[in-house]
Amino acid sequence: MYGGGRARDPNAGPRPHNGMLLTNPVIEVKGNRAQAHVIWTGVTNKGVGEPPSLYEQGREDTELVKVNGKWLISKRYISSDSGIPDRFDQTFKQRDNPLPPL
């Protein structure tokens, strides 16, 4: 989704520090299968003296399976709700949780 953009200007200043907040987790477990649902929010900090700002937000729906005592991701859907590049305006479609119920 983010590939193919223009190259970064080598004379540009330092990049801001970005982070992702994963909030409101809902995790359902049924035997050796589970689903995790979170809201993610991208936060950027341009400098220590500047306030942080939000640049993106969406949802993540993940299906997990337990294999040999370890939980592994079998499917993951990441949906943007805001902050996606303008080039996707024509094709963007809002979607709900695409995972079937456990």
CSV table of N, CA, C and O in Angstrom, one decimal:
chain,number,residue,atom,x,y,z
A,1,MET,N,0.8,-1.2,0.0
A,1,MET,CA,0.0,0.0,0.0
A,1,MET,C,0.9,1.3,0.0
A,1,MET,O,0.5,2.2,-0.6
A,2,TYR,N,2.0,1.3,0.7
A,2,TYR,CA,2.8,2.5,0.8
A,2,TYR,C,4.0,2.5,-0.2
A,2,TYR,O,4.7,3.4,-0.2
A,3,GLY,N,4.2,1.4,-0.8
A,3,GLY,CA,5.4,1.3,-1.8
A,3,GLY,C,5.1,2.1,-3.0
A,3,GLY,O,4.0,2.6,-3.3
A,4,GLY,N,6.2,2.3,-3.8
A,4,GLY,CA,6.0,3.0,-5.0
A,4,GLY,C,5.9,4.5,-5.0
A,4,GLY,O,5.7,5.2,-6.0
A,5,GLY,N,6.1,5.1,-3.8
A,5,GLY,CA,6.1,6.6,-3.7
A,5,GLY,C,7.4,7.2,-4.2
A,5,GLY,O,8.3,6.5,-4.6
A,6,ARG,N,7.4,8.5,-4.1
A,6,ARG,CA,8.7,9.1,-4.6
A,6,ARG,C,9.8,8.9,-3.5
A,6,ARG,O,9.5,8.7,-2.4
A,7,ALA,N,11.0,9.0,-4.0
A,7,ALA,CA,12.2,8.8,-3.2
A,7,ALA,C,12.3,10.0,-2.2
A,7,ALA,O,11.9,11.1,-2.5
A,8,ARG,N,12.8,9.7,-1.0
A,8,ARG,CA,13.1,10.7,0.0
A,8,ARG,C,14.2,11.7,-0.5
A,8,ARG,O,15.2,11.2,-0.9
A,9,ASP,N,14.0,13.0,-0.3
A,9,ASP,CA,15.0,14.0,-0.6
A,9,ASP,C,16.2,13.8,0.3
A,9,ASP,O,16.1,13.8,1.6
A,10,PRO,N,17.4,13.5,-0.2
A,10,PRO,CA,18.6,13.3,0.6
A,10,PRO,C,18.9,14.5,1.5
A,10,PRO,O,19.7,14.4,2.5
A,11,ASN,N,18.4,15.7,1.1
A,11,ASN,CA,18.7,17.0,1.9
A,11,ASN,C,17.7,17.3,2.9
A,11,ASN,O,17.7,18.3,3.6
A,12,ALA,N,16.7,16.4,3.0
A,12,ALA,CA,15.6,16.7,4.0
A,12,ALA,C,16.1,16.5,5.4
A,12,ALA,O,17.1,15.9,5.7
A,13,GLY,N,15.4,17.2,6.3
A,13,GLY,CA,15.7,17.1,7.7
A,13,GLY,C,15.4,15.7,8.3
A,13,GLY,O,15.0,14.8,7.6
A,14,PRO,N,15.7,15.5,9.6
A,14,PRO,CA,15.5,14.2,10.2
A,14,PRO,C,14.0,13.8,10.1
A,14,PRO,O,13.1,14.7,10.2
A,15,ARG,N,13.8,12.5,10.0
A,15,ARG,CA,12.4,12.1,10.0
A,15,ARG,C,11.8,12.1,11.4
A,15,ARG,O,12.5,12.0,12.4
A,16,PRO,N,10.5,12.4,11.5
A,16,PRO,CA,9.9,12.4,12.9
A,16,PRO,C,9.9,10.9,13.4
A,16,PRO,O,10.0,10.0,12.7
A,17,HIS,N,9.7,10.8,14.7
A,17,HIS,CA,9.6,9.5,15.4
A,17,HIS,C,8.1,9.1,15.4
A,17,HIS,O,7.3,9.9,15.8
A,18,ASN,N,7.9,8.0,14.8
A,18,ASN,CA,6.5,7.5,14.7
A,18,ASN,C,6.3,6.2,15.6
A,18,ASN,O,7.2,5.5,15.8
A,19,GLY,N,5.1,6.1,16.1
A,19,GLY,CA,4.8,4.9,16.9
A,19,GLY,C,3.3,4.5,16.6
A,19,GLY,O,2.5,5.3,16.1
A,20,MET,N,3.0,3.3,17.0
A,20,MET,CA,1.6,2.8,16.9
A,20,MET,C,1.1,2.5,18.3
A,20,MET,O,1.7,1.8,19.1
A,21,LEU,N,-0.1,3.0,18.6
A,21,LEU,CA,-0.8,2.6,19.8
A,21,LEU,C,-1.8,1.5,19.4
A,21,LEU,O,-2.6,1.7,18.5
A,22,LEU,N,-1.8,0.4,20.1
A,22,LEU,CA,-2.8,-0.6,19.9
A,22,LEU,C,-3.7,-0.6,21.2
A,22,LEU,O,-3.3,-0.8,22.3
A,23,THR,N,-5.0,-0.3,20.9
A,23,THR,CA,-5.9,0.0,22.1
A,23,THR,C,-7.2,-0.8,21.9
A,23,THR,O,-7.5,-1.4,20.9
A,24,ASN,N,-8.0,-0.8,23.0
A,24,ASN,CA,-9.3,-1.5,23.1
A,24,ASN,C,-9.2,-3.0,22.6
A,24,ASN,O,-10.0,-3.4,21.8
A,25,PRO,N,-8.2,-3.8,23.1
A,25,PRO,CA,-8.2,-5.1,22.6
A,25,PRO,C,-9.4,-6.0,23.1
A,25,PRO,O,-9.8,-5.9,24.2
A,26,VAL,N,-9.9,-6.8,22.1
A,26,VAL,CA,-10.9,-7.8,22.4
A,26,VAL,C,-10.3,-9.1,21.9
A,26,VAL,O,-10.0,-9.2,20.7
A,27,ILE,N,-10.1,-10.0,22.8
A,27,ILE,CA,-9.5,-11.3,22.4
A,27,ILE,C,-10.5,-12.4,22.8
A,27,ILE,O,-10.9,-12.5,24.0
A,28,GLU,N,-10.9,-13.2,21.8
A,28,GLU,CA,-11.8,-14.3,22.0
A,28,GLU,C,-11.0,-15.6,21.8
A,28,GLU,O,-10.3,-15.7,20.8
A,29,VAL,N,-11.1,-16.6,22.7
A,29,VAL,CA,-10.4,-17.8,22.6
A,29,VAL,C,-11.4,-19.0,22.7
A,29,VAL,O,-12.3,-19.0,23.5
A,30,LYS,N,-11.2,-19.9,21.7
A,30,LYS,CA,-12.1,-21.1,21.7
A,30,LYS,C,-11.2,-22.3,21.3
A,30,LYS,O,-10.8,-22.4,20.2
A,31,GLY,N,-10.8,-23.0,22.3
A,31,GLY,CA,-9.9,-24.2,22.1
A,31,GLY,C,-8.5,-23.7,21.6
A,31,GLY,O,-7.9,-22.9,22.3
A,32,ASN,N,-8.1,-24.2,20.5
A,32,ASN,CA,-6.8,-23.8,19.9
A,32,ASN,C,-6.9,-22.8,18.8
A,32,ASN,O,-6.0,-22.6,18.1
A,33,ARG,N,-8.1,-22.0,18.8
A,33,ARG,CA,-8.2,-20.9,17.9
A,33,ARG,C,-8.6,-19.7,18.7
A,33,ARG,O,-9.2,-19.8,19.8
A,34,ALA,N,-8.2,-18.5,18.2
A,34,ALA,CA,-8.5,-17.3,18.9
A,34,ALA,C,-8.6,-16.2,17.8
A,34,ALA,O,-8.1,-16.3,16.7
A,35,GLN,N,-9.3,-15.1,18.2
A,35,GLN,CA,-9.3,-13.9,17.4
A,35,GLN,C,-9.0,-12.7,18.3
A,35,GLN,O,-9.4,-12.7,19.4
A,36,ALA,N,-8.2,-11.8,17.7
A,36,ALA,CA,-7.8,-10.6,18.5
A,36,ALA,C,-8.2,-9.4,17.6
A,36,ALA,O,-8.0,-9.4,16.4
A,37,HIS,N,-8.9,-8.4,18.2
A,37,HIS,CA,-9.4,-7.2,17.5
A,37,HIS,C,-8.8,-6.0,18.3
A,37,HIS,O,-9.0,-5.9,19.5
A,38,VAL,N,-8.2,-5.1,17.6
A,38,VAL,CA,-7.7,-3.9,18.2
A,38,VAL,C,-7.9,-2.7,17.3
A,38,VAL,O,-8.1,-2.8,16.1
A,39,ILE,N,-7.9,-1.5,17.9
A,39,ILE,CA,-7.8,-0.3,17.2
A,39,ILE,C,-6.4,0.2,17.2
A,39,ILE,O,-5.8,0.2,18.3
A,40,TRP,N,-5.9,0.6,16.1
A,40,TRP,CA,-4.5,1.1,16.1
A,40,TRP,C,-4.5,2.6,15.7
A,40,TRP,O,-5.4,3.1,14.9
A,41,THR,N,-3.6,3.3,16.2
A,41,THR,CA,-3.5,4.8,16.0
A,41,THR,C,-2.0,5.1,15.8
A,41,THR,O,-1.2,4.8,16.7
A,42,GLY,N,-1.7,5.7,14.7
A,42,GLY,CA,-0.4,6.2,14.4
A,42,GLY,C,-0.1,7.5,15.0
A,42,GLY,O,-0.9,8.5,14.9
A,43,VAL,N,1.0,7.7,15.8
A,43,VAL,CA,1.3,8.9,16.5
A,43,VAL,C,2.7,9.3,16.0
A,43,VAL,O,3.6,8.5,15.8
A,44,THR,N,2.9,10.6,15.7
A,44,THR,CA,4.2,11.1,15.2
A,44,THR,C,4.6,12.2,16.2
A,44,THR,O,3.8,13.0,16.7
A,45,ASN,N,6.0,12.2,16.4
A,45,ASN,CA,6.6,13.3,17.3
A,45,ASN,C,7.7,13.9,16.4
A,45,ASN,O,8.7,13.3,16.1
A,46,LYS,N,7.5,15.2,16.1
A,46,LYS,CA,8.5,15.9,15.3
A,46,LYS,C,9.7,16.3,16.1
A,46,LYS,O,10.7,16.6,15.5
A,47,GLY,N,9.6,16.4,17.4
A,47,GLY,CA,10.7,16.8,18.2
A,47,GLY,C,10.3,16.8,19.7
A,47,GLY,O,9.1,16.9,20.0
A,48,VAL,N,11.3,16.8,20.6
A,48,VAL,CA,11.0,16.7,22.0
A,48,VAL,C,10.2,17.9,22.5
A,48,VAL,O,9.4,17.8,23.4
A,49,GLY,N,10.3,19.1,21.9
A,49,GLY,CA,9.6,20.3,22.3
A,49,GLY,C,8.2,20.4,21.6
A,49,GLY,O,7.5,21.4,21.9
A,50,GLU,N,7.9,19.5,20.7
A,50,GLU,CA,6.6,19.6,20.0
A,50,GLU,C,5.6,18.6,20.5
A,50,GLU,O,6.0,17.5,20.9
A,51,PRO,N,4.3,19.0,20.4
A,51,PRO,CA,3.3,18.0,20.9
A,51,PRO,C,3.1,16.9,19.9
A,51,PRO,O,3.4,17.1,18.7
A,52,PRO,N,2.8,15.7,20.3
A,52,PRO,CA,2.6,14.6,19.3
A,52,PRO,C,1.3,14.9,18.5
A,52,PRO,O,0.4,15.6,18.9
A,53,SER,N,1.2,14.3,17.3
A,53,SER,CA,0.0,14.4,16.5
A,53,SER,C,-0.3,13.0,16.0
A,53,SER,O,0.5,12.1,15.8
A,54,LEU,N,-1.6,12.8,15.6
A,54,LEU,CA,-2.1,11.6,15.1
A,54,LEU,C,-2.0,11.7,13.5
A,54,LEU,O,-2.3,12.7,13.0
A,55,TYR,N,-1.6,10.6,12.9
A,55,TYR,CA,-1.5,10.6,11.4
A,55,TYR,C,-2.3,9.5,10.7
A,55,TYR,O,-2.5,9.6,9.5
A,56,GLU,N,-2.8,8.5,11.5
A,56,GLU,CA,-3.5,7.4,10.8
A,56,GLU,C,-4.3,6.7,11.9
A,56,GLU,O,-3.8,6.7,13.1
A,57,GLN,N,-5.4,6.0,11.5
A,57,GLN,CA,-6.1,5.2,12.5
A,57,GLN,C,-6.8,4.1,11.7
A,57,GLN,O,-7.3,4.3,10.6
A,58,GLY,N,-7.0,3.0,12.4
A,58,GLY,CA,-7.7,1.9,11.8
A,58,GLY,C,-7.9,0.8,12.8
A,58,GLY,O,-7.8,0.9,14.0
A,59,ARG,N,-8.3,-0.4,12.2
A,59,ARG,CA,-8.6,-1.6,13.0
A,59,ARG,C,-7.7,-2.8,12.5
A,59,ARG,O,-7.4,-2.8,11.3
A,60,GLU,N,-7.5,-3.7,13.4
A,60,GLU,CA,-6.8,-4.9,13.0
A,60,GLU,C,-7.6,-6.1,13.6
A,60,GLU,O,-7.9,-6.1,14.8
A,61,ASP,N,-7.8,-7.0,12.7
A,61,ASP,CA,-8.5,-8.3,13.1
A,61,ASP,C,-7.6,-9.4,12.8
A,61,ASP,O,-7.2,-9.6,11.6
A,62,THR,N,-7.3,-10.2,13.8
A,62,THR,CA,-6.3,-11.3,13.6
A,62,THR,C,-6.8,-12.6,14.1
A,62,THR,O,-7.4,-12.7,15.1
A,63,GLU,N,-6.6,-13.6,13.3
A,63,GLU,CA,-6.9,-15.0,13.6
A,63,GLU,C,-5.6,-15.7,14.1
A,63,GLU,O,-4.6,-15.6,13.4
A,64,LEU,N,-5.7,-16.4,15.2
A,64,LEU,CA,-4.6,-17.1,15.7
A,64,LEU,C,-4.9,-18.6,15.9
A,64,LEU,O,-6.0,-18.9,16.1
A,65,VAL,N,-3.9,-19.4,15.8
A,65,VAL,CA,-4.0,-20.8,16.1
A,65,VAL,C,-2.9,-21.3,17.0
A,65,VAL,O,-1.8,-20.8,16.9
A,66,LYS,N,-3.2,-22.2,17.9
A,66,LYS,CA,-2.2,-22.7,18.8
A,66,LYS,C,-1.6,-24.0,18.2
A,66,LYS,O,-2.2,-25.0,17.9
A,67,VAL,N,-0.2,-23.9,18.0
A,67,VAL,CA,0.5,-25.0,17.4
A,67,VAL,C,1.7,-25.3,18.3
A,67,VAL,O,2.5,-24.5,18.6
A,68,ASN,N,1.7,-26.6,18.8
A,68,ASN,CA,2.8,-27.0,19.7
A,68,ASN,C,3.0,-26.1,20.9
A,68,ASN,O,4.1,-25.7,21.2
A,69,GLY,N,1.9,-25.6,21.4
A,69,GLY,CA,1.9,-24.7,22.6
A,69,GLY,C,2.2,-23.3,22.3
A,69,GLY,O,2.2,-22.5,23.3
A,70,LYS,N,2.3,-22.9,21.1
A,70,LYS,CA,2.6,-21.5,20.7
A,70,LYS,C,1.4,-20.9,19.9
A,70,LYS,O,0.9,-21.6,19.0
A,71,TRP,N,1.0,-19.7,20.2
A,71,TRP,CA,0.0,-19.0,19.4
A,71,TRP,C,0.7,-18.4,18.2
A,71,TRP,O,1.6,-17.6,18.3
A,72,LEU,N,0.2,-18.7,17.0
A,72,LEU,CA,0.7,-18.2,15.7
A,72,LEU,C,-0.4,-17.5,14.9
A,72,LEU,O,-1.6,-17.9,15.0
A,73,ILE,N,0.0,-16.5,14.2
A,73,ILE,CA,-1.0,-15.8,13.4
A,73,ILE,C,-1.3,-16.6,12.1
A,73,ILE,O,-0.3,-17.0,11.4
A,74,SER,N,-2.5,-16.8,11.9
A,74,SER,CA,-2.9,-17.5,10.6
A,74,SER,C,-3.5,-16.6,9.6
A,74,SER,O,-3.3,-16.8,8.4
A,75,LYS,N,-4.2,-15.5,10.0
A,75,LYS,CA,-4.7,-14.5,9.1
A,75,LYS,C,-4.7,-13.1,9.9
A,75,LYS,O,-4.9,-13.1,11.1
A,76,ARG,N,-4.4,-12.1,9.1
A,76,ARG,CA,-4.4,-10.8,9.7
A,76,ARG,C,-5.0,-9.8,8.7
A,76,ARG,O,-4.6,-9.8,7.6
A,77,TYR,N,-6.0,-9.0,9.1
A,77,TYR,CA,-6.6,-8.0,8.3
A,77,TYR,C,-6.4,-6.6,8.9
A,77,TYR,O,-6.7,-6.5,10.1
A,78,ILE,N,-5.8,-5.7,8.2
A,78,ILE,CA,-5.5,-4.4,8.7
A,78,ILE,C,-6.4,-3.4,7.9
A,78,ILE,O,-6.3,-3.4,6.6
A,79,SER,N,-7.3,-2.7,8.5
A,79,SER,CA,-8.2,-1.8,7.8
A,79,SER,C,-7.9,-0.4,8.3
A,79,SER,O,-7.9,-0.1,9.5
A,80,SER,N,-7.7,0.5,7.3
A,80,SER,CA,-7.5,1.9,7.6
A,80,SER,C,-8.8,2.6,7.7
A,80,SER,O,-9.7,2.4,6.8
A,81,ASP,N,-9.0,3.5,8.7
A,81,ASP,CA,-10.2,4.3,8.8
A,81,ASP,C,-10.0,5.7,8.5
A,81,ASP,O,-10.9,6.5,8.2
A,82,SER,N,-8.7,6.1,8.6
A,82,SER,CA,-8.4,7.5,8.2
A,82,SER,C,-6.9,7.6,8.0
A,82,SER,O,-6.1,6.8,8.5
A,83,GLY,N,-6.4,8.6,7.3
A,83,GLY,CA,-5.0,8.9,7.1
A,83,GLY,C,-4.4,8.2,6.0
A,83,GLY,O,-3.2,8.2,5.8
A,84,ILE,N,-5.2,7.5,5.1
A,84,ILE,CA,-4.6,6.8,4.0
A,84,ILE,C,-4.3,7.8,2.9
A,84,ILE,O,-4.9,8.9,2.8
A,85,PRO,N,-3.3,7.5,2.0
A,85,PRO,CA,-2.9,8.4,1.0
A,85,PRO,C,-4.1,8.7,0.0
A,85,PRO,O,-5.0,7.9,-0.2
A,86,ASP,N,-4.2,10.0,-0.5
A,86,ASP,CA,-5.3,10.4,-1.3
A,86,ASP,C,-5.4,9.5,-2.6
A,86,ASP,O,-6.5,9.4,-3.1
A,87,ARG,N,-4.4,8.9,-3.0
A,87,ARG,CA,-4.5,8.1,-4.2
A,87,ARG,C,-5.4,6.9,-4.1
A,87,ARG,O,-5.8,6.3,-5.1
A,88,PHE,N,-5.9,6.6,-2.9
A,88,PHE,CA,-6.8,5.5,-2.6
A,88,PHE,C,-8.2,6.0,-2.5
A,88,PHE,O,-9.1,5.1,-2.3
A,89,ASP,N,-8.5,7.3,-2.6
A,89,ASP,CA,-9.8,7.8,-2.5
A,89,ASP,C,-10.9,7.1,-3.4
A,89,ASP,O,-12.0,6.9,-3.0
A,90,GLN,N,-10.5,6.9,-4.6
A,90,GLN,CA,-11.4,6.3,-5.6
A,90,GLN,C,-11.8,4.8,-5.3
A,90,GLN,O,-12.9,4.4,-5.7
A,91,THR,N,-10.9,4.1,-4.7
A,91,THR,CA,-11.1,2.7,-4.5
A,91,THR,C,-11.4,2.3,-3.1
A,91,THR,O,-11.7,1.1,-2.8
A,92,PHE,N,-11.3,3.2,-2.1
A,92,PHE,CA,-11.4,2.9,-0.7
A,92,PHE,C,-12.9,2.4,-0.4
A,92,PHE,O,-13.8,3.1,-0.8
A,93,LYS,N,-13.0,1.3,0.3
A,93,LYS,CA,-14.3,0.8,0.8
A,93,LYS,C,-14.2,0.5,2.2
A,93,LYS,O,-13.3,-0.3,2.6
A,94,GLN,N,-15.0,1.1,3.1
A,94,GLN,CA,-15.0,0.8,4.5
A,94,GLN,C,-15.4,-0.7,4.7
A,94,GLN,O,-16.3,-1.2,4.0
A,95,ARG,N,-14.7,-1.4,5.6
A,95,ARG,CA,-15.2,-2.8,5.8
A,95,ARG,C,-15.2,-3.1,7.3
A,95,ARG,O,-14.5,-2.5,8.1
A,96,ASP,N,-16.0,-4.0,7.6
A,96,ASP,CA,-16.2,-4.5,9.0
A,96,ASP,C,-15.2,-5.7,9.2
A,96,ASP,O,-14.5,-6.1,8.3
A,97,ASN,N,-15.2,-6.2,10.4
A,97,ASN,CA,-14.4,-7.4,10.7
A,97,ASN,C,-14.7,-8.5,9.7
A,97,ASN,O,-15.8,-9.0,9.6
A,98,PRO,N,-13.6,-8.9,8.9
A,98,PRO,CA,-13.8,-9.9,7.9
A,98,PRO,C,-13.7,-11.3,8.4
A,98,PRO,O,-14.0,-12.3,7.6
A,99,LEU,N,-13.4,-11.5,9.7
A,99,LEU,CA,-13.2,-12.9,10.2
A,99,LEU,C,-14.6,-13.5,10.5
A,99,LEU,O,-15.4,-12.8,11.2
A,100,PRO,N,-14.8,-14.8,10.2
A,100,PRO,CA,-16.0,-15.4,10.6
A,100,PRO,C,-16.0,-15.7,12.1
A,100,PRO,O,-14.9,-15.8,12.7
A,101,PRO,N,-17.1,-15.7,12.8
A,101,PRO,CA,-17.2,-16.0,14.2
A,101,PRO,C,-16.5,-17.3,14.6
A,101,PRO,O,-16.5,-18.2,13.8
A,102,LEU,N,-15.9,-17.3,15.8
A,102,LEU,CA,-15.3,-18.6,16.3
A,102,LEU,C,-16.3,-19.6,16.5
A,102,LEU,O,-17.4,-19.4,16.9
